[in-house]
mmCIF file of C-alpha atoms in Angstrom:
data_model
loop_
_atom_site.group_PDB
_atom_site.id
_atom_site.type_symbol
_atom_site.label_atom_id
_atom_site.label_comp_id
_atom_site.label_asym_id
_atom_site.label_seq_id
_atom_site.Cartn_x
_atom_site.Cartn_y
_atom_site.Cartn_z
ATOM 1 C CA MET A 614 -33.732 57.568 -2.635
ATOM 2 C CA LYS A 615 -33.640 55.443 -5.793
ATOM 3 C CA ARG A 616 -29.913 55.112 -5.293
ATOM 4 C CA TYR A 617 -30.342 53.720 -1.766
ATOM 5 C CA THR A 618 -33.052 51.351 -2.942
ATOM 6 C CA LEU A 619 -30.765 50.074 -5.704
ATOM 7 C CA ILE A 620 -27.829 49.596 -3.299
ATOM 8 C CA PHE A 621 -30.091 47.857 -0.772
ATOM 9 C CA SER A 622 -31.514 45.581 -3.486
ATOM 10 C CA LEU A 623 -28.044 44.637 -4.737
ATOM 11 C CA GLY A 624 -26.890 43.954 -1.182
ATOM 12 C CA LEU A 625 -29.925 41.788 -0.533
ATOM 13 C CA LEU A 626 -29.367 39.887 -3.791
ATOM 14 C CA LEU A 627 -25.716 39.244 -2.904
ATOM 15 C CA ALA A 628 -26.705 38.039 0.569
ATOM 16 C CA VAL A 629 -29.248 35.599 -0.872
ATOM 17 C CA VAL A 630 -26.811 34.270 -3.478
ATOM 18 C CA ALA A 631 -24.013 33.895 -0.912
ATOM 19 C CA GLY A 632 -26.382 32.164 1.505
ATOM 20 C CA ASN A 633 -27.358 29.611 -1.119
ATOM 21 C CA MET A 634 -23.783 28.724 -2.040
ATOM 22 C CA SER A 635 -22.730 25.352 -0.742
ATOM 23 C CA TYR A 636 -19.203 24.793 0.342
ATOM 24 C CA ALA A 637 -18.352 21.353 -0.979
ATOM 25 C CA GLN A 638 -15.557 19.421 0.629
ATOM 26 C CA PRO A 639 -12.439 19.034 -1.473
ATOM 27 C CA GLU A 640 -11.972 15.740 -3.265
ATOM 28 C CA PRO A 641 -10.041 13.256 -1.132
ATOM 29 C CA LEU A 642 -6.418 12.716 -2.058
ATOM 30 C CA LYS A 643 -5.280 9.280 -3.225
ATOM 31 C CA SER A 644 -1.880 9.855 -1.638
ATOM 32 C CA ALA A 645 -0.515 12.320 0.914
ATOM 33 C CA GLU A 646 2.898 13.177 2.338
ATOM 34 C CA ILE A 647 1.822 11.407 5.528
ATOM 35 C CA MET A 648 -0.767 8.728 4.863
ATOM 36 C CA PRO A 649 -3.561 8.052 7.353
ATOM 37 C CA GLU A 650 -3.193 5.104 9.663
ATOM 38 C CA PRO A 651 -5.296 3.509 12.356
ATOM 39 C CA VAL A 652 -4.673 4.726 15.890
ATOM 40 C CA GLY A 653 -2.388 2.038 17.312
ATOM 41 C CA GLY A 654 -1.172 0.990 13.847
ATOM 42 C CA LEU A 655 -2.275 -1.583 11.290
ATOM 43 C CA LYS A 656 -1.793 -4.486 13.705
ATOM 44 C CA ALA A 657 -4.291 -2.927 16.128
ATOM 45 C CA PHE A 658 -6.692 -2.320 13.223
ATOM 46 C CA TYR A 659 -6.554 -5.924 12.040
ATOM 47 C CA ASP A 660 -6.834 -7.158 15.646
ATOM 48 C CA TYR A 661 -10.048 -5.108 15.852
ATOM 49 C CA ILE A 662 -11.265 -6.669 12.572
ATOM 50 C CA LYS A 663 -10.429 -10.188 13.741
ATOM 51 C CA SER A 664 -12.133 -9.825 17.116
ATOM 52 C CA ASN A 665 -15.271 -8.100 15.763
ATOM 53 C CA LEU A 666 -15.851 -9.966 12.475
ATOM 54 C CA LYS A 667 -19.112 -11.922 12.477
ATOM 55 C CA TYR A 668 -18.941 -14.482 9.696
ATOM 56 C CA PRO A 669 -22.195 -14.220 7.708
ATOM 57 C CA GLU A 670 -24.343 -17.359 7.858
ATOM 58 C CA GLU A 671 -24.921 -17.376 4.090
ATOM 59 C CA ALA A 672 -21.169 -17.192 3.443
ATOM 60 C CA ARG A 673 -20.549 -19.963 5.979
ATOM 61 C CA ALA A 674 -23.233 -22.189 4.406
ATOM 62 C CA LYS A 675 -21.848 -21.622 0.891
ATOM 63 C CA ASN A 676 -18.208 -21.894 2.019
ATOM 64 C CA ILE A 677 -17.459 -18.381 0.718
ATOM 65 C CA GLN A 678 -13.942 -17.266 1.598
ATOM 66 C CA GLY A 679 -11.590 -14.576 0.378
ATOM 67 C CA ARG A 680 -11.007 -10.855 0.643
ATOM 68 C CA VAL A 681 -13.386 -7.932 0.437
ATOM 69 C CA HIS A 682 -11.657 -4.704 -0.609
ATOM 70 C CA VAL A 683 -13.189 -1.682 1.089
ATOM 71 C CA THR A 684 -12.474 1.922 0.093
ATOM 72 C CA PHE A 685 -13.211 4.782 2.476
ATOM 73 C CA VAL A 686 -12.192 8.360 3.180
ATOM 74 C CA VAL A 687 -10.242 9.259 6.304
ATOM 75 C CA GLU A 688 -11.408 12.751 7.211
ATOM 76 C CA PRO A 689 -9.162 15.423 8.782
ATOM 77 C CA ASP A 690 -10.721 14.644 12.191
ATOM 78 C CA GLY A 691 -9.889 10.919 11.837
ATOM 79 C CA SER A 692 -13.441 9.755 11.174
ATOM 80 C CA LEU A 693 -14.211 7.392 8.286
ATOM 81 C CA THR A 694 -16.772 8.262 5.594
ATOM 82 C CA ASN A 695 -17.845 7.158 2.096
ATOM 83 C CA VAL A 696 -17.341 3.463 2.914
ATOM 84 C CA GLN A 697 -17.757 1.336 -0.240
ATOM 85 C CA VAL A 698 -16.873 -2.166 -1.367
ATOM 86 C CA THR A 699 -14.608 -2.073 -4.426
ATOM 87 C CA LYS A 700 -14.176 -5.849 -4.703
ATOM 88 C CA GLY A 701 -16.719 -8.059 -3.016
ATOM 89 C CA LEU A 702 -17.388 -11.702 -2.199
ATOM 90 C CA GLY A 703 -21.143 -11.782 -1.698
ATOM 91 C CA GLY A 704 -22.909 -13.980 0.822
ATOM 92 C CA GLY A 705 -23.149 -11.124 3.307
ATOM 93 C CA CYS A 706 -19.374 -10.600 3.468
ATOM 94 C CA ASP A 707 -19.541 -7.216 1.725
ATOM 95 C CA GLU A 708 -22.074 -5.874 4.227
ATOM 96 C CA GLU A 709 -20.047 -7.226 7.147
ATOM 97 C CA ALA A 710 -16.879 -5.567 5.857
ATOM 98 C CA ILE A 711 -18.725 -2.237 5.577
ATOM 99 C CA ARG A 712 -20.086 -2.642 9.116
ATOM 100 C CA LEU A 713 -16.610 -3.318 10.481
ATOM 101 C CA ILE A 714 -15.103 -0.250 8.810
ATOM 102 C CA LYS A 715 -17.972 2.042 9.805
ATOM 103 C CA ASN A 716 -17.661 0.949 13.444
ATOM 104 C CA SER A 717 -13.870 0.927 13.593
ATOM 105 C CA PRO A 718 -11.967 3.324 15.846
ATOM 106 C CA LYS A 719 -10.839 6.683 14.477
ATOM 107 C CA TRP A 720 -7.713 6.952 12.404
ATOM 108 C CA GLN A 721 -4.841 9.404 12.472
ATOM 109 C CA PRO A 722 -5.533 11.621 9.448
ATOM 110 C CA GLY A 723 -3.248 11.996 6.478
ATOM 111 C CA LYS A 724 -1.308 15.237 6.179
ATOM 112 C CA GLN A 725 -0.226 17.377 3.272
ATOM 113 C CA ASN A 726 2.170 20.252 4.042
ATOM 114 C CA GLY A 727 1.565 19.586 7.741
ATOM 115 C CA VAL A 728 -2.202 20.080 7.415
ATOM 116 C CA PRO A 729 -4.721 17.235 7.984
ATOM 117 C CA VAL A 730 -6.486 16.390 4.707
ATOM 118 C CA ARG A 731 -9.098 13.999 3.345
ATOM 119 C CA VAL A 732 -7.437 10.844 2.002
ATOM 120 C CA GLU A 733 -9.003 7.844 0.270
ATOM 121 C CA VAL A 734 -7.794 4.495 1.590
ATOM 122 C CA THR A 735 -8.465 0.909 0.501
ATOM 123 C CA ARG A 736 -8.022 -2.017 2.882
ATOM 124 C CA PRO A 737 -8.731 -5.728 2.423
ATOM 125 C CA ILE A 738 -10.888 -7.576 4.940
ATOM 126 C CA THR A 739 -10.200 -11.319 4.936
ATOM 127 C CA PHE A 740 -12.982 -13.865 5.401
ATOM 128 C CA GLU A 741 -11.583 -17.287 6.180
ATOM 129 C CA LEU A 742 -13.391 -20.328 7.540
ATOM 130 C CA LYS A 743 -11.412 -22.414 9.982
#
């Protein structure tokens, strides 16, 4: 009976430990055999940016122009996560660039050995007053 109690206790302990383990996603690659790209290509992506960009009032008032560099992860399902500004302009431009990326259409994922993988991508978003 003690033997069964010991085996049961060990089994229960293993189940609890295994249940508490978190399965973290692998780190995104910086480069892949096939790099991610927007569905429709880069031209379609920048057309989306151009037609959806709302120039921030503060940036307009202060005549802030330039590029915001945004880094994000293209997930294996084509969704975009971990959106961050790596080089900003201020005046609301950084927040607008993040909004644009977060709301952009899905991308075709990058692939390594034929398998979709997480890939980190950086793209510039241009703010230009006309």
